[in-house]
Short mmCIF file of C-alpha atoms and ligand atoms in Angstrom, two decimals:
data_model
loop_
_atom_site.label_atom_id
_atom_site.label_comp_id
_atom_site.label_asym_id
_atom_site.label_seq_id
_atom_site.Cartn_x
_atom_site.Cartn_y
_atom_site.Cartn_z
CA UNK S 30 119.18 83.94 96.61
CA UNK S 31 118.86 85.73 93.59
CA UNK S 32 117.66 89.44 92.89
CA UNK S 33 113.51 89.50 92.68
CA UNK S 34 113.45 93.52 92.14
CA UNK S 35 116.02 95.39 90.50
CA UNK S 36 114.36 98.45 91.67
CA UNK S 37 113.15 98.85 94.85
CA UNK S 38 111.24 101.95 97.06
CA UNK S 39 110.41 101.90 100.62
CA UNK S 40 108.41 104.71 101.72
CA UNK S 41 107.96 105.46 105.34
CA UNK S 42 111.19 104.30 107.33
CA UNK S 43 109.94 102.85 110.16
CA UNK S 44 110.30 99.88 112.28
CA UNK S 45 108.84 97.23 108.92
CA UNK S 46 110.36 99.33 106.26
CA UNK S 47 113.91 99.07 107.95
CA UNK S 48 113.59 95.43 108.76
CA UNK S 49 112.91 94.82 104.91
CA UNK S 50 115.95 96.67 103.90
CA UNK S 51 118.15 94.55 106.08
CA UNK S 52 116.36 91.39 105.16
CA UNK S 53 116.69 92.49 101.53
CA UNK S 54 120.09 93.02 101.34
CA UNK S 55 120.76 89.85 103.93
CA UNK S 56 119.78 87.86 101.16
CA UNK S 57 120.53 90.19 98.07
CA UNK S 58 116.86 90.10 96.87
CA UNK S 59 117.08 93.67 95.46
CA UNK S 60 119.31 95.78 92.99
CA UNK S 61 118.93 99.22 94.36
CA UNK S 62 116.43 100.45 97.25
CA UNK S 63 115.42 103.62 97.70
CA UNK S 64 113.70 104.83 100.54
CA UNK S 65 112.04 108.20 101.50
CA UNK S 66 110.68 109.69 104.92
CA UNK S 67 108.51 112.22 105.95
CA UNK S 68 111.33 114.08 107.99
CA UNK S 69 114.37 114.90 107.39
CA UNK S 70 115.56 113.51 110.99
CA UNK S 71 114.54 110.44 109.92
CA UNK S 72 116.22 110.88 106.35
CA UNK S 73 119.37 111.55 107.99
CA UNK S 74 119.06 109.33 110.33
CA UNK S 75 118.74 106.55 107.34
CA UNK S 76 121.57 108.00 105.80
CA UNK S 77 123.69 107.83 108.61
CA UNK S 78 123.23 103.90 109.45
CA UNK S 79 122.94 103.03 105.96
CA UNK S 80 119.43 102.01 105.78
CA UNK S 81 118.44 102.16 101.81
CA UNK S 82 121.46 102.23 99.07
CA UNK S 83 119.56 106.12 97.87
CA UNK S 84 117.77 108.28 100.78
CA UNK S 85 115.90 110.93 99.11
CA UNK S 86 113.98 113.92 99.53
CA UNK S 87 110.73 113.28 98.00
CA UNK S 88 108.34 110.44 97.31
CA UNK S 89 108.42 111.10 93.46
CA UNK S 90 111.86 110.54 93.42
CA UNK S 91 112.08 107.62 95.47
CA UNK S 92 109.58 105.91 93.61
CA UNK S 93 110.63 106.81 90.09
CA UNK S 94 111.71 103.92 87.74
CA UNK S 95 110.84 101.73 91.35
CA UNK S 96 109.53 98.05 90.09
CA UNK S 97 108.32 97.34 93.42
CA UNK S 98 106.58 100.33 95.82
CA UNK S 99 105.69 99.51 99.04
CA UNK S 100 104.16 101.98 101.64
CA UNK S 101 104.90 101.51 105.28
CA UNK S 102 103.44 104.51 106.99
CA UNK S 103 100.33 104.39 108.93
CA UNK S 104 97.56 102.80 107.92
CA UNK S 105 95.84 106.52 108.74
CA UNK S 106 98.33 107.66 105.72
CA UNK S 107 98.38 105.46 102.92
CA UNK S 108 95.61 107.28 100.58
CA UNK S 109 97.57 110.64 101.26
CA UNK S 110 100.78 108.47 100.42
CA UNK S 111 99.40 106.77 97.25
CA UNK S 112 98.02 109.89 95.92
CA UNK S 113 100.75 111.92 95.56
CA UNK S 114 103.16 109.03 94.32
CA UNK S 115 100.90 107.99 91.56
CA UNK S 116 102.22 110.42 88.54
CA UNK S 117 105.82 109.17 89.00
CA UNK S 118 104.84 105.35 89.15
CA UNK S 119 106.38 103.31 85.90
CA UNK S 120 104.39 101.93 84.16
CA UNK S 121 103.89 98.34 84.96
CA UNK S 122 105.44 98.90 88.61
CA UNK S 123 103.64 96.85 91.45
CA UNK S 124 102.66 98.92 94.57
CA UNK S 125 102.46 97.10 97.69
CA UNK S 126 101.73 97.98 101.38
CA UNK S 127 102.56 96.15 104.58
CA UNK S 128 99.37 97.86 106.33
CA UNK S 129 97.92 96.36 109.51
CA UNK S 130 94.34 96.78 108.21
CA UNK S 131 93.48 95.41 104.77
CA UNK S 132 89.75 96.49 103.58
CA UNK S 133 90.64 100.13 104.77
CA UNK S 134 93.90 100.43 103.04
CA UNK S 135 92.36 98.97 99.75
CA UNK S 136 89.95 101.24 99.87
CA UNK S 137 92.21 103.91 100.67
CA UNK S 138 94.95 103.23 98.14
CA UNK S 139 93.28 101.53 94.96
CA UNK S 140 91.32 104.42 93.52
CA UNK S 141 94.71 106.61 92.75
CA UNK S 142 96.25 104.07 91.11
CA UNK S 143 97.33 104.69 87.56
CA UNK S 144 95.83 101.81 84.98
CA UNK S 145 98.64 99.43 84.72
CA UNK S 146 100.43 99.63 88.15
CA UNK S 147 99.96 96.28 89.65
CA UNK S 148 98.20 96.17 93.44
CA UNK S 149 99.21 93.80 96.09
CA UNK S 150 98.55 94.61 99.41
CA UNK S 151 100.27 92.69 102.00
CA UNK S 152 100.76 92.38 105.48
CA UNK S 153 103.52 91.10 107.59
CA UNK S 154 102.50 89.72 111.15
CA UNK S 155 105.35 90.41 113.02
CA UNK S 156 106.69 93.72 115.22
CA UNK S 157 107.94 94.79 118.14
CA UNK S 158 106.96 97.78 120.16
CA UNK S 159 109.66 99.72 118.80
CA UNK S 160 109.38 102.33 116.03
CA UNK S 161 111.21 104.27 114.01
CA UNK S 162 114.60 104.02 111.14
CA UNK S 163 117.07 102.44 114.00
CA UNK S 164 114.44 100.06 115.15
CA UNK S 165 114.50 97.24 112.16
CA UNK S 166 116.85 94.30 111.93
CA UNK S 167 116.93 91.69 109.10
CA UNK S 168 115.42 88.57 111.17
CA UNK S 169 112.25 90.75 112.11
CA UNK S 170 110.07 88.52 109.61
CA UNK S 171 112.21 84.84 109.97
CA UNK S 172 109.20 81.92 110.06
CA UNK S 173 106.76 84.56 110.57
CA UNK S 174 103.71 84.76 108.21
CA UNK S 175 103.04 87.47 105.69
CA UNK S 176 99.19 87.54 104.50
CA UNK S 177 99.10 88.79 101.10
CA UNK S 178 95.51 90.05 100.16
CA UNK S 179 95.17 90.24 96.53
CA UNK S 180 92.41 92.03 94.56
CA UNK S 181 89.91 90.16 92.50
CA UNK S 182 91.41 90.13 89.01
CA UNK S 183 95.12 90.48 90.14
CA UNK S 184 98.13 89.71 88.05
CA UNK S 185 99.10 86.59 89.23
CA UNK S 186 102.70 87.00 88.12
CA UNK S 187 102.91 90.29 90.35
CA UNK S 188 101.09 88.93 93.38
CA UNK S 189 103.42 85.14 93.35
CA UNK S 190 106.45 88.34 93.06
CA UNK S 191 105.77 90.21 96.12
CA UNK S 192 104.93 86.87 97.92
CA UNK S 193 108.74 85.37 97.01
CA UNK S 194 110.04 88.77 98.24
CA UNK S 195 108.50 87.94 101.43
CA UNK S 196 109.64 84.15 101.34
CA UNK S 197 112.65 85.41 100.70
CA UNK S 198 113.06 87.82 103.68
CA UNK S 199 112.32 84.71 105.91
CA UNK S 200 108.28 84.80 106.26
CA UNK S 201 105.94 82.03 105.31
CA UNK S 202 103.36 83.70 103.30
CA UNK S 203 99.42 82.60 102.71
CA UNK S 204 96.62 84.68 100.89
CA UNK S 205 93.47 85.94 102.14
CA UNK S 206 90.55 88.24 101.60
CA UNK S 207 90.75 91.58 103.08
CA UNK S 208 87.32 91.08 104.83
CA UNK S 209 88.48 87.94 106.55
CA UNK S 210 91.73 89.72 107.23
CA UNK S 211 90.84 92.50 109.54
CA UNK S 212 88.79 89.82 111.57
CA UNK S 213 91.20 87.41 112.00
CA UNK S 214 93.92 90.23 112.83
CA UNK S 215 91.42 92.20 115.01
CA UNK S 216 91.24 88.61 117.40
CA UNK S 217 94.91 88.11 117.41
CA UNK S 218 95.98 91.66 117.54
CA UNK S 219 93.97 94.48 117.46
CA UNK S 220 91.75 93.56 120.60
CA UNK S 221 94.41 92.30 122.44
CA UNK S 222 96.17 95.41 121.93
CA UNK S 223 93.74 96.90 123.29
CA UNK S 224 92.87 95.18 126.58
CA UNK S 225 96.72 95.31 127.07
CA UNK S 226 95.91 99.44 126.78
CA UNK S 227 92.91 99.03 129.44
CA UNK S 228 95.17 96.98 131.52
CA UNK S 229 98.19 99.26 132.30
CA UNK S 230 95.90 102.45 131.82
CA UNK S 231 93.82 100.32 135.34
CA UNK S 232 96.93 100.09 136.60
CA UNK S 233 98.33 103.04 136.57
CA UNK S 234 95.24 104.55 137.68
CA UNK S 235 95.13 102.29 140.81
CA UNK S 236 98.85 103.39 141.27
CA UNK S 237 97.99 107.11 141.45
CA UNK S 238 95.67 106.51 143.98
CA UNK S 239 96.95 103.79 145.89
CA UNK S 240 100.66 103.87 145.58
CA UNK S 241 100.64 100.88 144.75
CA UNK S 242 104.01 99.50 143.52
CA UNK S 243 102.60 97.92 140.33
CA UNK S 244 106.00 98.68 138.36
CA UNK S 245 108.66 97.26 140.49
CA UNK S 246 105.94 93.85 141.26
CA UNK S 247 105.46 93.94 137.36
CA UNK S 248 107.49 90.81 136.09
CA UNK S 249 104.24 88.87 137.94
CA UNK S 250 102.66 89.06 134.61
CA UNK S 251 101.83 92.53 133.94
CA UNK S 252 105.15 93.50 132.67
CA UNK S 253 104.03 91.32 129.29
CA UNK S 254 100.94 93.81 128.62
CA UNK S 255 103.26 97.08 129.45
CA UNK S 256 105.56 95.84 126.20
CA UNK S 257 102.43 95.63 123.95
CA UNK S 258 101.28 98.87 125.75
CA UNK S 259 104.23 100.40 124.46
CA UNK S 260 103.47 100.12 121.10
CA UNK S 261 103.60 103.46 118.80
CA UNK S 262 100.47 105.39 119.36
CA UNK S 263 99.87 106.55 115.54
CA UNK S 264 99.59 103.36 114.79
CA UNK S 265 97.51 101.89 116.85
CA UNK S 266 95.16 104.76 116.64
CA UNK S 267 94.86 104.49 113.02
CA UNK S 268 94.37 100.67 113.73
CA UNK S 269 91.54 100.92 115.59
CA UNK S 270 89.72 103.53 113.87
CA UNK S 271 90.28 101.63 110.21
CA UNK S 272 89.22 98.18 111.91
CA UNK S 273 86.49 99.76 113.29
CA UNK S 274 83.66 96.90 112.53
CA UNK S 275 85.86 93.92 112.86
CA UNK S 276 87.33 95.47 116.44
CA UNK S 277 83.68 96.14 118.13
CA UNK S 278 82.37 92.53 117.16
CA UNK S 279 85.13 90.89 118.79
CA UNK S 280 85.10 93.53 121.69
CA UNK S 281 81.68 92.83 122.06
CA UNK S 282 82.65 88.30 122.44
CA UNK S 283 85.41 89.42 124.79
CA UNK S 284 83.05 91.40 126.64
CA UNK S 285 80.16 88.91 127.26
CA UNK S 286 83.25 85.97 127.75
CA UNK S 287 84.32 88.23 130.80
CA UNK S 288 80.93 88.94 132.46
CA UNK S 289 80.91 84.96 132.33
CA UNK S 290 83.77 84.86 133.97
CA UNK S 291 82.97 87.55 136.72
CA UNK S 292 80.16 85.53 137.32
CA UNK S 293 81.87 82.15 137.96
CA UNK S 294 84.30 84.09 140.03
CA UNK S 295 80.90 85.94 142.30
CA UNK S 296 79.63 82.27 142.40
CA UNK S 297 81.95 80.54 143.29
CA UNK S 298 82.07 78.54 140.39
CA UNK S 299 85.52 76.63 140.12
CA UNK S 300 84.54 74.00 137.64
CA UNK S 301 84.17 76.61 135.04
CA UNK S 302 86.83 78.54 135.36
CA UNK S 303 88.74 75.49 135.10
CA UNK S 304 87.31 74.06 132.13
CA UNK S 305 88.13 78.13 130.77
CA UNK S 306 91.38 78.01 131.65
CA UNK S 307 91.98 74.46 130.19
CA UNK S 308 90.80 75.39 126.77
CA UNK S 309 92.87 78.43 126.67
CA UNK S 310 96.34 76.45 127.78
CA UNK S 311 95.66 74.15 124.94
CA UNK S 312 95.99 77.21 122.59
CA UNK S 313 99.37 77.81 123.77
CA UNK S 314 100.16 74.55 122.93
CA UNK S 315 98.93 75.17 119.55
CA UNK S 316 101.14 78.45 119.04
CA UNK S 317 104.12 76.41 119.75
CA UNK S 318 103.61 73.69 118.19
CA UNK S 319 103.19 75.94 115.12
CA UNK S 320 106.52 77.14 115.79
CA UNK S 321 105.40 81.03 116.74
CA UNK S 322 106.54 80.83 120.13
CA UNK S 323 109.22 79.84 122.10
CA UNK S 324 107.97 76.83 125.17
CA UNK S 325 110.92 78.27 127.30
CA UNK S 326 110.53 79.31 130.58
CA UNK S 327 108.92 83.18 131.18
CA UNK S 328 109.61 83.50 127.01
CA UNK S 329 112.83 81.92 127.44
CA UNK S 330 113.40 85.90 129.48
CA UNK S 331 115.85 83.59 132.47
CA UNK S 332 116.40 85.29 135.48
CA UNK S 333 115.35 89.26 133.51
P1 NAP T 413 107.07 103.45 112.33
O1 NAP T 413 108.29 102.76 112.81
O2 NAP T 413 106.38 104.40 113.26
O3 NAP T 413 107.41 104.24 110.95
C1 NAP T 413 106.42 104.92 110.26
C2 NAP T 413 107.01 105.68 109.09
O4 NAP T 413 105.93 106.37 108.42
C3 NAP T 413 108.01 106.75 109.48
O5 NAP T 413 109.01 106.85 108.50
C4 NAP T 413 107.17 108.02 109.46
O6 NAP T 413 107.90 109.19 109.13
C5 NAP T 413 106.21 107.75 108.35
N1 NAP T 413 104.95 108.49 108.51
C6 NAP T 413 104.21 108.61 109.64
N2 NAP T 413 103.11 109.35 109.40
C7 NAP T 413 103.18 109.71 108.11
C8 NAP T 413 102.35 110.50 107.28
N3 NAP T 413 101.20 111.04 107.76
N4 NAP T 413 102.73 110.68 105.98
C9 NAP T 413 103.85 110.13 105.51
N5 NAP T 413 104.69 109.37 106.25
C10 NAP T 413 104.35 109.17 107.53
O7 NAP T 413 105.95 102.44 111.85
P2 NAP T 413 106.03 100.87 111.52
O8 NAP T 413 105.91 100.11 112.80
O9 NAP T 413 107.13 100.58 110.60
O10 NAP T 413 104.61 100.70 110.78
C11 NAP T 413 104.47 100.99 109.41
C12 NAP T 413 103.25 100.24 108.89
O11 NAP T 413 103.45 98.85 109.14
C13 NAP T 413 101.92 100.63 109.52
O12 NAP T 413 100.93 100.69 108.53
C14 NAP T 413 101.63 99.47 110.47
O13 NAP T 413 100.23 99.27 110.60
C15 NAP T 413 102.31 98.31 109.76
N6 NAP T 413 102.77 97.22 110.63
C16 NAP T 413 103.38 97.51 111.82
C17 NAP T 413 103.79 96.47 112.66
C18 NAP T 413 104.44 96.74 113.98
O14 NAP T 413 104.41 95.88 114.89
N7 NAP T 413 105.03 97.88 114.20
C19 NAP T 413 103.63 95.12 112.23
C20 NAP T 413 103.06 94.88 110.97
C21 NAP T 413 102.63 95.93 110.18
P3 NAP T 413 108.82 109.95 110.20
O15 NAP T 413 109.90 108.98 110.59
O16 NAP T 413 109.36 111.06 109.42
O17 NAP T 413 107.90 110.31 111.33
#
């Protein structure tokens, strides 16, 4: 592939950031990255395994004469982030995020952008519970989908850019409002997140009173919602309180789909918890026939 960017800055080196650098330079789509970090650890860190071709020590300079921005820190972080990199965008440079809440980040970010600077918010929908400037590797995003959420009025040129960046780095991309973004994410992610939360917090609360041995049984099931339980708390806190509306609504389904099935279970009611439970096996049908899961086995885990 050819280069899309000759100048590239990453800011925040985290788990996405890192995983575009390697994907980047996997398949040479970028001249030069540069990438900044809040702490030094983390700077040196980065400059120790490699990650960007220029660490450096403030966002100004990593973003200076940049052609493509994009801002991987928390979602809680971006209008801090955007703010103080705005004097030393160039002019015509195209700032992107990889956010995993689009209305908020909009919202956050588009105000302290300088006229000119192109805006392309994004979102890739793949991660692992891992954080942090060691945790990326270059096939993070292969054949997974990267929503790109343009504004009303956007340069085309600039938002078809950022989306063959991401093609290029191995996703499938698609557009979509920001609106019917955050809904769509908080049913596939945000609210499962969360009852993956509730359902280790239960059960380690039944383990401190009942000794019960929940972690060495765990591979019955439960050891799938410890992993997304695992994920990195600033983030998911900054989730939930920027997909605030979105979250509650389908909180609020999940709830009333649960009392339904409490009751089937207090009446006795097999016939609907089999119809349930047919529906929902025909959805994981669907995600692998879609290619975004593997049919093997446990998650193709073997004998783990
Ligand atoms: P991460 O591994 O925790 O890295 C976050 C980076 O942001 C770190 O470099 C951190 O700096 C920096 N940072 C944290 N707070 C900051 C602040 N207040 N100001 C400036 N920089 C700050 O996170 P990640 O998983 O890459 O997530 C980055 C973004 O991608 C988030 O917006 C998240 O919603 C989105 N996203 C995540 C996933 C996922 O599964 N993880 C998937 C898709 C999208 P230090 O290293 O110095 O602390």
């Amino acid at each position: 592939m050819s280069v899309i960017y000759d100048r590239v800055a990453l800011i925040g080196l985290g788990l996405i950031a890192s995983s575009m650098f390697w994907a980047m330079k996997r398949s040479g789509l970028a001249g030069e990255v540069t990438g900044y970090a809040r702490s030094s650890e983390s700077r040196d860190i980065a400059r120790e395994i490699g990650l960007c071709d220029r660490v450096c020590d403030s966002m100004a300079e990593a973003v200076e004469g940049a052609d493509l921005v994009v801002l991987c820190v928390p979602v809680g972080a971006m209008g801090a982030v955007a703010a103080e990199i705005a004097p030393a965008l160039k002019p015509g440079a195209t700032v992107s995020d990889v956010g995993s809440v689009k209305k908020a980040v909009i919202d956050a970010v588009a105000p302290h952008l300088p006229e000119g600077v192109h805006f392309v918010p994004a979102h890739p929908l793949a991660g692992t519970e891992h954080s942090g400037p060691r945790s990326g590797f270059a096939e993070l995003f292969d054949h997974r989908w990267c929503l790109v959420v343009p504004q009303i009025g956007a340069d085309r040129d600039a938002v078809e850019k950022v989306e063959k960046l991401w093609q290029g780095m191995g996703a499938l991309t698609g557009e979509m409002d920001a609106d019917h973004h955050d809904l769509v994410l908080a049913v596939i992610s945000h609210a499962p997140h969360l009852i993956a939360y509730t359902m280790v917090g239960v059960a380690d609360d039944i383990r401190r009173v009942t000794e019960t041995e929940v972690i060495q049984y765990s591979a019955a099931g439960f050891r799938d919602f410890t992993r997304i339980a695992a994920s990195d708390p600033t983030m998911w806190r900054d989730v939930f309180l920027s997909n605030k509306d979105a979250t509650l609504e389908i909180l609020g389904r999940f709830t009333e789909e649960l009392f339904a099935l409490q009751k089937a279970i207090r009446d006795g009611d097999g016939e609907h918890l089999h119809a349930y439970f047919t529906r929902t096996r025909a959805i994981r049908k669907g995600i692998i026939a879609a290619g975004q899961d593997t049919d093997a086995p446990d998650f193709g885990r073997g004998k783990v």
